PDB file of C-alpha atoms in Angstrom:
ATOM      1  CA  MET A  11       0.009  -0.082   0.058  1.00 51.00           C
ATOM      2  CA  LYS A  12       2.960   2.480   0.708  1.00 46.00           C
ATOM      3  CA  THR A  13       4.351   1.829  -2.526  1.00 54.00           C
ATOM      4  CA  LYS A  14       0.968   2.754  -4.311  1.00 53.00           C
ATOM      5  CA  ILE A  15       0.826   5.591  -2.272  1.00 50.00           C
ATOM      6  CA  ALA A  16       4.200   6.779  -3.112  1.00 48.00           C
ATOM      7  CA  LEU A  17       3.436   6.284  -6.733  1.00 54.00           C
ATOM      8  CA  LEU A  18       0.634   8.480  -6.916  1.00 50.00           C
ATOM      9  CA  ALA A  19       2.530  11.291  -4.643  1.00 46.00           C
ATOM     10  CA  SER A  20       5.181  10.999  -7.328  1.00 51.00           C
ATOM     11  CA  THR A  21       2.538  11.586 -10.163  1.00 52.00           C
ATOM     12  CA  ALA A  22       0.930  14.236  -8.310  1.00 48.00           C
ATOM     13  CA  ILE A  23       4.451  15.989  -8.294  1.00 44.00           C
ATOM     14  CA  ALA A  24       5.319  15.311 -12.008  1.00 51.00           C
ATOM     15  CA  ALA A  25       1.873  16.671 -12.653  1.00 47.00           C
ATOM     16  CA  PHE A  26       2.896  19.950 -11.171  1.00 46.00           C
ATOM     17  CA  ALA A  27       6.222  20.143 -12.381  1.00 46.00           C
ATOM     18  CA  LEU A  28       4.977  19.465 -16.113  1.00 48.00           C
ATOM     19  CA  ALA A  29       1.888  21.951 -15.787  1.00 45.00           C
ATOM     20  CA  ALA A  30       3.727  25.161 -16.735  1.00 43.00           C
ATOM     21  CA  PRO A  31       5.667  23.427 -20.114  1.00 48.00           C
ATOM     22  CA  VAL A  32       2.707  21.500 -21.507  1.00 46.00           C
ATOM     23  CA  GLN A  33       0.477  24.391 -21.535  1.00 46.00           C
ATOM     24  CA  ALA A  34       2.059  25.718 -24.510  1.00 45.00           C
ATOM     25  CA  ALA A  35       1.829  22.181 -26.392  1.00 58.00           C
ATOM     26  CA  GLY A  36      -1.783  21.786 -25.948  1.00 81.00           C
ATOM     27  CA  TRP A  37      -1.254  18.978 -23.092  1.00 92.00           C
ATOM     28  CA  TYR A  38      -2.807  19.291 -19.702  1.00 95.00           C
ATOM     29  CA  VAL A  39      -1.998  17.430 -16.366  1.00 96.00           C
ATOM     30  CA  SER A  40      -4.800  17.140 -13.425  1.00 96.00           C
ATOM     31  CA  VAL A  41      -4.897  15.964  -9.961  1.00 97.00           C
ATOM     32  CA  LEU A  42      -7.949  14.644  -8.254  1.00 97.00           C
ATOM     33  CA  GLY A  43      -9.468  13.480  -5.039  1.00 97.00           C
ATOM     34  CA  GLY A  44     -12.405  12.854  -3.362  1.00 98.00           C
ATOM     35  CA  GLY A  45     -15.062  10.404  -1.704  1.00 98.00           C
ATOM     36  CA  ASN A  46     -15.650   6.467  -2.621  1.00 97.00           C
ATOM     37  CA  TRP A  47     -18.190   4.304  -2.077  1.00 96.00           C
ATOM     38  CA  ASN A  48     -17.694   0.522  -2.872  1.00 92.00           C
ATOM     39  CA  ASP A  49     -20.860  -1.637  -3.215  1.00 88.00           C
ATOM     40  CA  ASP A  50     -21.639  -3.687  -0.030  1.00 87.00           C
ATOM     41  CA  HIS A  51     -20.274  -7.454  -0.638  1.00 90.00           C
ATOM     42  CA  SER A  52     -22.828 -10.430   0.146  1.00 91.00           C
ATOM     43  CA  PHE A  53     -22.811 -13.697  -1.268  1.00 91.00           C
ATOM     44  CA  PHE A  54     -23.288 -17.587  -0.634  1.00 90.00           C
ATOM     45  CA  ALA A  55     -21.028 -20.152  -2.184  1.00 88.00           C
ATOM     46  CA  ALA A  56     -20.937 -23.655  -1.962  1.00 85.00           C
ATOM     47  CA  THR A  57     -18.403 -26.644  -3.213  1.00 80.00           C
ATOM     48  CA  ASP A  58     -18.275 -30.354  -3.661  1.00 63.00           C
ATOM     49  CA  THR A  59     -15.028 -31.910  -3.112  1.00 58.00           C
ATOM     50  CA  THR A  60     -13.996 -35.420  -2.549  1.00 55.00           C
ATOM     51  CA  VAL A  61     -13.243 -34.355   0.962  1.00 57.00           C
ATOM     52  CA  SER A  62     -15.680 -32.234   2.092  1.00 59.00           C
ATOM     53  CA  ALA A  63     -18.994 -30.359   0.866  1.00 73.00           C
ATOM     54  CA  ASP A  64     -18.594 -26.853   2.116  1.00 84.00           C
ATOM     55  CA  THR A  65     -20.591 -23.613   2.208  1.00 89.00           C
ATOM     56  CA  LEU A  66     -19.324 -19.808   2.732  1.00 90.00           C
ATOM     57  CA  THR A  67     -21.370 -17.094   3.784  1.00 92.00           C
ATOM     58  CA  TRP A  68     -19.860 -13.755   3.531  1.00 94.00           C
ATOM     59  CA  SER A  69     -21.807 -10.254   4.418  1.00 95.00           C
ATOM     60  CA  SER A  70     -19.935  -7.050   4.876  1.00 94.00           C
ATOM     61  CA  ASP A  71     -20.864  -3.454   4.868  1.00 93.00           C
ATOM     62  CA  ASN A  72     -18.401  -0.991   3.024  1.00 92.00           C
ATOM     63  CA  ASP A  73     -17.588   2.430   4.820  1.00 95.00           C
ATOM     64  CA  THR A  74     -17.313   5.796   2.946  1.00 96.00           C
ATOM     65  CA  GLY A  75     -13.720   5.738   1.434  1.00 97.00           C
ATOM     66  CA  PHE A  76     -11.317   7.859  -0.503  1.00 97.00           C
ATOM     67  CA  VAL A  77     -10.121   8.192  -4.095  1.00 97.00           C
ATOM     68  CA  VAL A  78      -6.749   9.801  -5.226  1.00 97.00           C
ATOM     69  CA  GLY A  79      -5.124  10.099  -8.296  1.00 97.00           C
ATOM     70  CA  GLY A  80      -3.533  12.167 -11.464  1.00 96.00           C
ATOM     71  CA  ALA A  81      -3.953  12.347 -15.129  1.00 97.00           C
ATOM     72  CA  VAL A  82      -1.929  13.615 -17.899  1.00 96.00           C
ATOM     73  CA  GLY A  83      -3.781  14.205 -21.298  1.00 96.00           C
ATOM     74  CA  MET A  84      -4.142  16.089 -24.789  1.00 95.00           C
ATOM     75  CA  SER A  85      -6.796  17.917 -26.597  1.00 91.00           C
ATOM     76  CA  PHE A  86      -7.940  16.758 -29.885  1.00 90.00           C
ATOM     77  CA  SER A  87     -10.296  19.304 -30.815  1.00 82.00           C
ATOM     78  CA  GLN A  88      -8.799  19.372 -34.078  1.00 83.00           C
ATOM     79  CA  VAL A  89     -10.461  15.935 -34.785  1.00 83.00           C
ATOM     80  CA  ALA A  90     -13.334  16.797 -33.043  1.00 84.00           C
ATOM     81  CA  SER A  91     -14.147  19.652 -31.357  1.00 86.00           C
ATOM     82  CA  GLY A  92     -14.275  19.336 -27.558  1.00 88.00           C
ATOM     83  CA  LEU A  93     -12.589  15.822 -27.659  1.00 93.00           C
ATOM     84  CA  ARG A  94      -9.788  15.222 -25.287  1.00 95.00           C
ATOM     85  CA  ALA A  95      -7.923  12.074 -24.124  1.00 96.00           C
ATOM     86  CA  GLU A  96      -5.738  11.133 -21.012  1.00 97.00           C
ATOM     87  CA  VAL A  97      -3.894   8.523 -19.155  1.00 97.00           C
ATOM     88  CA  GLU A  98      -5.295   8.299 -15.330  1.00 98.00           C
ATOM     89  CA  VAL A  99      -3.520   6.959 -12.358  1.00 97.00           C
ATOM     90  CA  ALA A 100      -5.877   6.592  -9.432  1.00 97.00           C
ATOM     91  CA  TYR A 101      -6.127   4.717  -5.988  1.00 97.00           C
ATOM     92  CA  ARG A 102      -9.497   3.945  -4.432  1.00 97.00           C
ATOM     93  CA  GLN A 103      -9.645   2.463  -0.695  1.00 96.00           C
ATOM     94  CA  SER A 104     -12.453   1.887   1.648  1.00 96.00           C
ATOM     95  CA  ASN A 105     -13.035  -0.144   4.824  1.00 96.00           C
ATOM     96  CA  ALA A 106     -15.450  -3.051   5.095  1.00 95.00           C
ATOM     97  CA  ASP A 107     -16.694  -5.091   8.142  1.00 95.00           C
ATOM     98  CA  GLY A 108     -19.246  -7.890   8.617  1.00 95.00           C
ATOM     99  CA  ALA A 109     -19.620 -11.489   9.133  1.00 95.00           C
ATOM    100  CA  TRP A 110     -19.052 -14.897   7.457  1.00 94.00           C
ATOM    101  CA  THR A 111     -20.146 -18.323   8.137  1.00 93.00           C
ATOM    102  CA  THR A 112     -18.782 -21.918   7.042  1.00 90.00           C
ATOM    103  CA  PHE A 113     -19.998 -25.363   6.974  1.00 87.00           C
ATOM    104  CA  THR A 114     -18.061 -28.399   6.386  1.00 81.00           C
ATOM    105  CA  SER A 115     -19.189 -32.043   6.865  1.00 76.00           C
ATOM    106  CA  ILE A 116     -16.093 -32.621   8.728  1.00 76.00           C
ATOM    107  CA  GLY A 117     -15.918 -29.590  10.839  1.00 75.00           C
ATOM    108  CA  GLY A 118     -19.834 -28.726  11.308  1.00 83.00           C
ATOM    109  CA  VAL A 119     -20.512 -24.956  11.416  1.00 89.00           C
ATOM    110  CA  SER A 120     -18.324 -22.112  12.639  1.00 90.00           C
ATOM    111  CA  SER A 121     -18.640 -18.278  12.164  1.00 93.00           C
ATOM    112  CA  GLY A 122     -17.080 -14.624  13.083  1.00 94.00           C
ATOM    113  CA  LEU A 123     -16.828 -11.224  12.127  1.00 95.00           C
ATOM    114  CA  LEU A 124     -14.434  -9.750   9.515  1.00 95.00           C
ATOM    115  CA  ASP A 125     -12.508  -6.527   8.917  1.00 97.00           C
ATOM    116  CA  TYR A 126     -10.739  -5.579   5.848  1.00 96.00           C
ATOM    117  CA  ASP A 127      -9.707  -2.730   3.818  1.00 97.00           C
ATOM    118  CA  PHE A 128     -10.931  -3.051   0.137  1.00 96.00           C
ATOM    119  CA  SER A 129      -8.791  -0.945  -2.549  1.00 97.00           C
ATOM    120  CA  ASN A 130      -8.059  -0.499  -6.160  1.00 97.00           C
ATOM    121  CA  PHE A 131      -4.950   0.787  -7.883  1.00 97.00           C
ATOM    122  CA  SER A 132      -6.030   1.574 -11.614  1.00 97.00           C
ATOM    123  CA  VAL A 133      -4.394   2.917 -14.743  1.00 97.00           C
ATOM    124  CA  LEU A 134      -6.619   3.949 -17.201  1.00 98.00           C
ATOM    125  CA  ALA A 135      -7.073   5.229 -20.882  1.00 98.00           C
ATOM    126  CA  ASN A 136      -9.913   7.942 -20.853  1.00 98.00           C
ATOM    127  CA  ALA A 137     -11.673   9.926 -23.318  1.00 97.00           C
ATOM    128  CA  TRP A 138     -13.982  13.069 -22.481  1.00 97.00           C
ATOM    129  CA  TYR A 139     -16.166  15.069 -24.491  1.00 96.00           C
ATOM    130  CA  ASP A 140     -16.250  19.055 -23.444  1.00 93.00           C
ATOM    131  CA  PHE A 141     -19.313  21.231 -23.944  1.00 91.00           C
ATOM    132  CA  ASP A 142     -18.072  24.577 -23.970  1.00 82.00           C
ATOM    133  CA  ILE A 143     -20.518  27.198 -22.082  1.00 84.00           C
ATOM    134  CA  GLY A 144     -18.824  30.432 -21.594  1.00 76.00           C
ATOM    135  CA  GLY A 145     -16.502  29.677 -18.898  1.00 72.00           C
ATOM    136  CA  PHE A 146     -18.243  26.484 -17.792  1.00 84.00           C
ATOM    137  CA  LYS A 147     -17.147  23.294 -19.530  1.00 89.00           C
ATOM    138  CA  PRO A 148     -19.578  20.008 -18.700  1.00 96.00           C
ATOM    139  CA  TYR A 149     -18.131  17.144 -19.854  1.00 97.00           C
ATOM    140  CA  LEU A 150     -18.928  13.232 -20.194  1.00 97.00           C
ATOM    141  CA  GLY A 151     -16.980  10.301 -21.181  1.00 98.00           C
ATOM    142  CA  GLY A 152     -15.296   6.946 -19.705  1.00 98.00           C
ATOM    143  CA  GLY A 153     -12.552   4.982 -19.282  1.00 98.00           C
ATOM    144  CA  LEU A 154     -10.742   1.549 -20.052  1.00 98.00           C
ATOM    145  CA  GLY A 155      -7.772   0.032 -18.566  1.00 98.00           C
ATOM    146  CA  TRP A 156      -6.114  -2.244 -15.702  1.00 98.00           C
ATOM    147  CA  ALA A 157      -6.678  -2.693 -12.087  1.00 98.00           C
ATOM    148  CA  HIS A 158      -5.095  -4.478  -9.202  1.00 98.00           C
ATOM    149  CA  ALA A 159      -7.828  -5.069  -6.431  1.00 97.00           C
ATOM    150  CA  GLU A 160      -7.083  -6.076  -2.691  1.00 97.00           C
ATOM    151  CA  ALA A 161      -9.027  -7.323   0.198  1.00 96.00           C
ATOM    152  CA  ASP A 162      -6.518  -7.184   3.236  1.00 97.00           C
ATOM    153  CA  GLY A 163      -7.856  -7.632   6.760  1.00 96.00           C
ATOM    154  CA  ASP A 164      -8.665 -10.219   9.179  1.00 96.00           C
ATOM    155  CA  PHE A 165     -11.000 -12.866  10.415  1.00 95.00           C
ATOM    156  CA  THR A 166     -11.822 -11.001  14.105  1.00 94.00           C
ATOM    157  CA  THR A 167     -13.575 -13.595  15.888  1.00 92.00           C
ATOM    158  CA  GLY A 168     -14.678 -17.494  15.629  1.00 89.00           C
ATOM    159  CA  ILE A 169     -11.570 -18.695  13.790  1.00 89.00           C
ATOM    160  CA  PRO A 170      -9.310 -15.471  14.057  1.00 91.00           C
ATOM    161  CA  GLY A 171      -6.578 -14.617  11.476  1.00 93.00           C
ATOM    162  CA  PRO A 172      -5.388 -12.351   8.809  1.00 96.00           C
ATOM    163  CA  PHE A 173      -5.962 -12.599   5.309  1.00 95.00           C
ATOM    164  CA  GLU A 174      -4.706 -10.865   2.007  1.00 96.00           C
ATOM    165  CA  PHE A 175      -7.110 -11.889  -1.229  1.00 96.00           C
ATOM    166  CA  GLU A 176      -5.977 -10.023  -4.341  1.00 97.00           C
ATOM    167  CA  ASP A 177      -6.813  -9.891  -8.112  1.00 96.00           C
ATOM    168  CA  ASP A 178      -6.075  -7.695 -11.425  1.00 96.00           C
ATOM    169  CA  GLY A 179      -7.538  -7.425 -14.646  1.00 96.00           C
ATOM    170  CA  PHE A 180      -9.670  -5.276 -16.955  1.00 98.00           C
ATOM    171  CA  ALA A 181     -11.433  -2.173 -15.251  1.00 98.00           C
ATOM    172  CA  TRP A 182     -13.477   0.616 -16.631  1.00 98.00           C
ATOM    173  CA  GLN A 183     -15.072   3.722 -15.637  1.00 98.00           C
ATOM    174  CA  LEU A 184     -17.735   5.985 -16.949  1.00 98.00           C
ATOM    175  CA  GLY A 185     -18.378   9.465 -15.537  1.00 98.00           C
ATOM    176  CA  ALA A 186     -19.261  13.103 -16.240  1.00 98.00           C
ATOM    177  CA  GLY A 187     -18.613  16.401 -14.378  1.00 97.00           C
ATOM    178  CA  ILE A 188     -17.984  20.216 -14.912  1.00 96.00           C
ATOM    179  CA  ASN A 189     -15.074  22.296 -15.095  1.00 95.00           C
ATOM    180  CA  PHE A 190     -14.798  26.224 -14.688  1.00 92.00           C
ATOM    181  CA  ASP A 191     -12.341  28.751 -14.858  1.00 90.00           C
ATOM    182  CA  ILE A 192     -10.271  30.105 -11.793  1.00 91.00           C
ATOM    183  CA  SER A 193      -7.468  31.523 -13.552  1.00 89.00           C
ATOM    184  CA  PRO A 194      -5.694  31.607 -16.932  1.00 86.00           C
ATOM    185  CA  ASN A 195      -4.926  27.941 -17.780  1.00 87.00           C
ATOM    186  CA  VAL A 196      -6.403  26.709 -14.736  1.00 93.00           C
ATOM    187  CA  LYS A 197      -9.458  24.905 -13.973  1.00 94.00           C
ATOM    188  CA  LEU A 198     -11.290  23.594 -10.953  1.00 96.00           C
ATOM    189  CA  GLY A 199     -13.907  20.776 -11.288  1.00 96.00           C
ATOM    190  CA  VAL A 200     -16.545  18.464  -9.339  1.00 98.00           C
ATOM    191  CA  GLY A 201     -17.708  15.176 -11.055  1.00 98.00           C
ATOM    192  CA  TYR A 202     -18.695  11.639 -10.573  1.00 98.00           C
ATOM    193  CA  ARG A 203     -17.320   8.349 -11.823  1.00 98.00           C
ATOM    194  CA  TYR A 204     -18.817   4.737 -11.901  1.00 98.00           C
ATOM    195  CA  PHE A 205     -15.705   2.507 -11.822  1.00 98.00           C
ATOM    196  CA  ASP A 206     -15.764  -1.297 -12.559  1.00 98.00           C
ATOM    197  CA  GLY A 207     -12.685  -3.664 -11.520  1.00 97.00           C
ATOM    198  CA  PRO A 208     -12.056  -7.097 -11.401  1.00 97.00           C
ATOM    199  CA  ASP A 209     -13.716  -8.868  -8.580  1.00 96.00           C
ATOM    200  CA  ILE A 210     -11.504 -10.469  -5.867  1.00 96.00           C
ATOM    201  CA  ALA A 211     -12.157 -14.503  -4.983  1.00 94.00           C
ATOM    202  CA  VAL A 212     -12.189 -15.051  -1.317  1.00 94.00           C
ATOM    203  CA  SER A 213     -12.731 -18.053   0.924  1.00 91.00           C
ATOM    204  CA  GLY A 214     -13.312 -18.730   4.733  1.00 88.00           C
ATOM    205  CA  PRO A 215     -10.731 -19.858   7.423  1.00 88.00           C
ATOM    206  CA  VAL A 216     -11.854 -23.357   7.195  1.00 82.00           C
ATOM    207  CA  SER A 217     -13.571 -23.973   3.847  1.00 78.00           C
ATOM    208  CA  PHE A 218     -12.950 -25.107   0.368  1.00 80.00           C
ATOM    209  CA  ALA A 219     -15.675 -22.762  -0.809  1.00 86.00           C
ATOM    210  CA  THR A 220     -14.657 -19.415  -2.433  1.00 89.00           C
ATOM    211  CA  GLY A 221     -17.031 -16.776  -3.501  1.00 91.00           C
ATOM    212  CA  ASP A 222     -16.384 -13.331  -5.370  1.00 94.00           C
ATOM    213  CA  LEU A 223     -16.441  -9.920  -3.651  1.00 94.00           C
ATOM    214  CA  ASP A 224     -17.872  -7.315  -6.339  1.00 94.00           C
ATOM    215  CA  ASN A 225     -16.116  -4.553  -7.226  1.00 96.00           C
ATOM    216  CA  GLU A 226     -18.338  -1.502  -8.236  1.00 96.00           C
ATOM    217  CA  ASN A 227     -17.616   1.930  -7.209  1.00 97.00           C
ATOM    218  CA  HIS A 228     -19.247   5.367  -6.869  1.00 97.00           C
ATOM    219  CA  SER A 229     -16.708   8.361  -6.578  1.00 98.00           C
ATOM    220  CA  VAL A 230     -17.572  11.925  -6.440  1.00 98.00           C
ATOM    221  CA  LEU A 231     -14.486  14.070  -6.751  1.00 97.00           C
ATOM    222  CA  VAL A 232     -12.735  17.337  -7.248  1.00 98.00           C
ATOM    223  CA  ASN A 233      -9.943  18.122  -9.828  1.00 97.00           C
ATOM    224  CA  VAL A 234      -7.619  20.596 -10.478  1.00 97.00           C
ATOM    225  CA  THR A 235      -6.523  21.090 -13.956  1.00 96.00           C
ATOM    226  CA  PHE A 236      -3.893  22.902 -15.631  1.00 94.00           C
ATOM    227  CA  GLY A 237      -3.341  23.739 -19.491  1.00 87.00           C
ATOM    228  CA  MET A 238      -6.569  23.068 -20.574  1.00 72.00           C
TER     229      MET A 238
END
């Protein structure tokens, strides 16, 4: 996690450092941050093996989390008025707590509580379309790319112990917002993102059964953009 945060911090520093020279070249840089809400996780899974017929029930509520990131992009108005494209790096995290229950034909029923951080580190190629209304620029669009997702925490009661489940793969987002001028070549914006990342396969502490934690996120963010 520290490595990911360091990468994001480096991205933000690089964005500020590049802001002045890129303005003249038609490029822009943006830094963003805000609140993130991950959909609650709940599933029932069962499996039959030669050793045991297992089930796993997992139910957890996700607290309000955060998103931070940065992007480097370029206007393509010469191709289509209002069109721009960018590469975005972002990190999302929220805390979740809930309960688990397992059943095995050998060990019977076990249950307990759990607590974990759910996070996504993503790299996306975005395309946005701006509508120029005086000093205001509403926009909409989306992006495609890759994300690494983690569920890192503990089974806190029942059969306590730490766990770390992770996966990576395809990710995408849709979004909209509005930017407005605060000074020459600097814009302040607010926006919404729906982000969908790779699901994470998890298991209980004493079960062969596995289920997936959905990875659907809703983010409300503020961004500052230089050079657009």
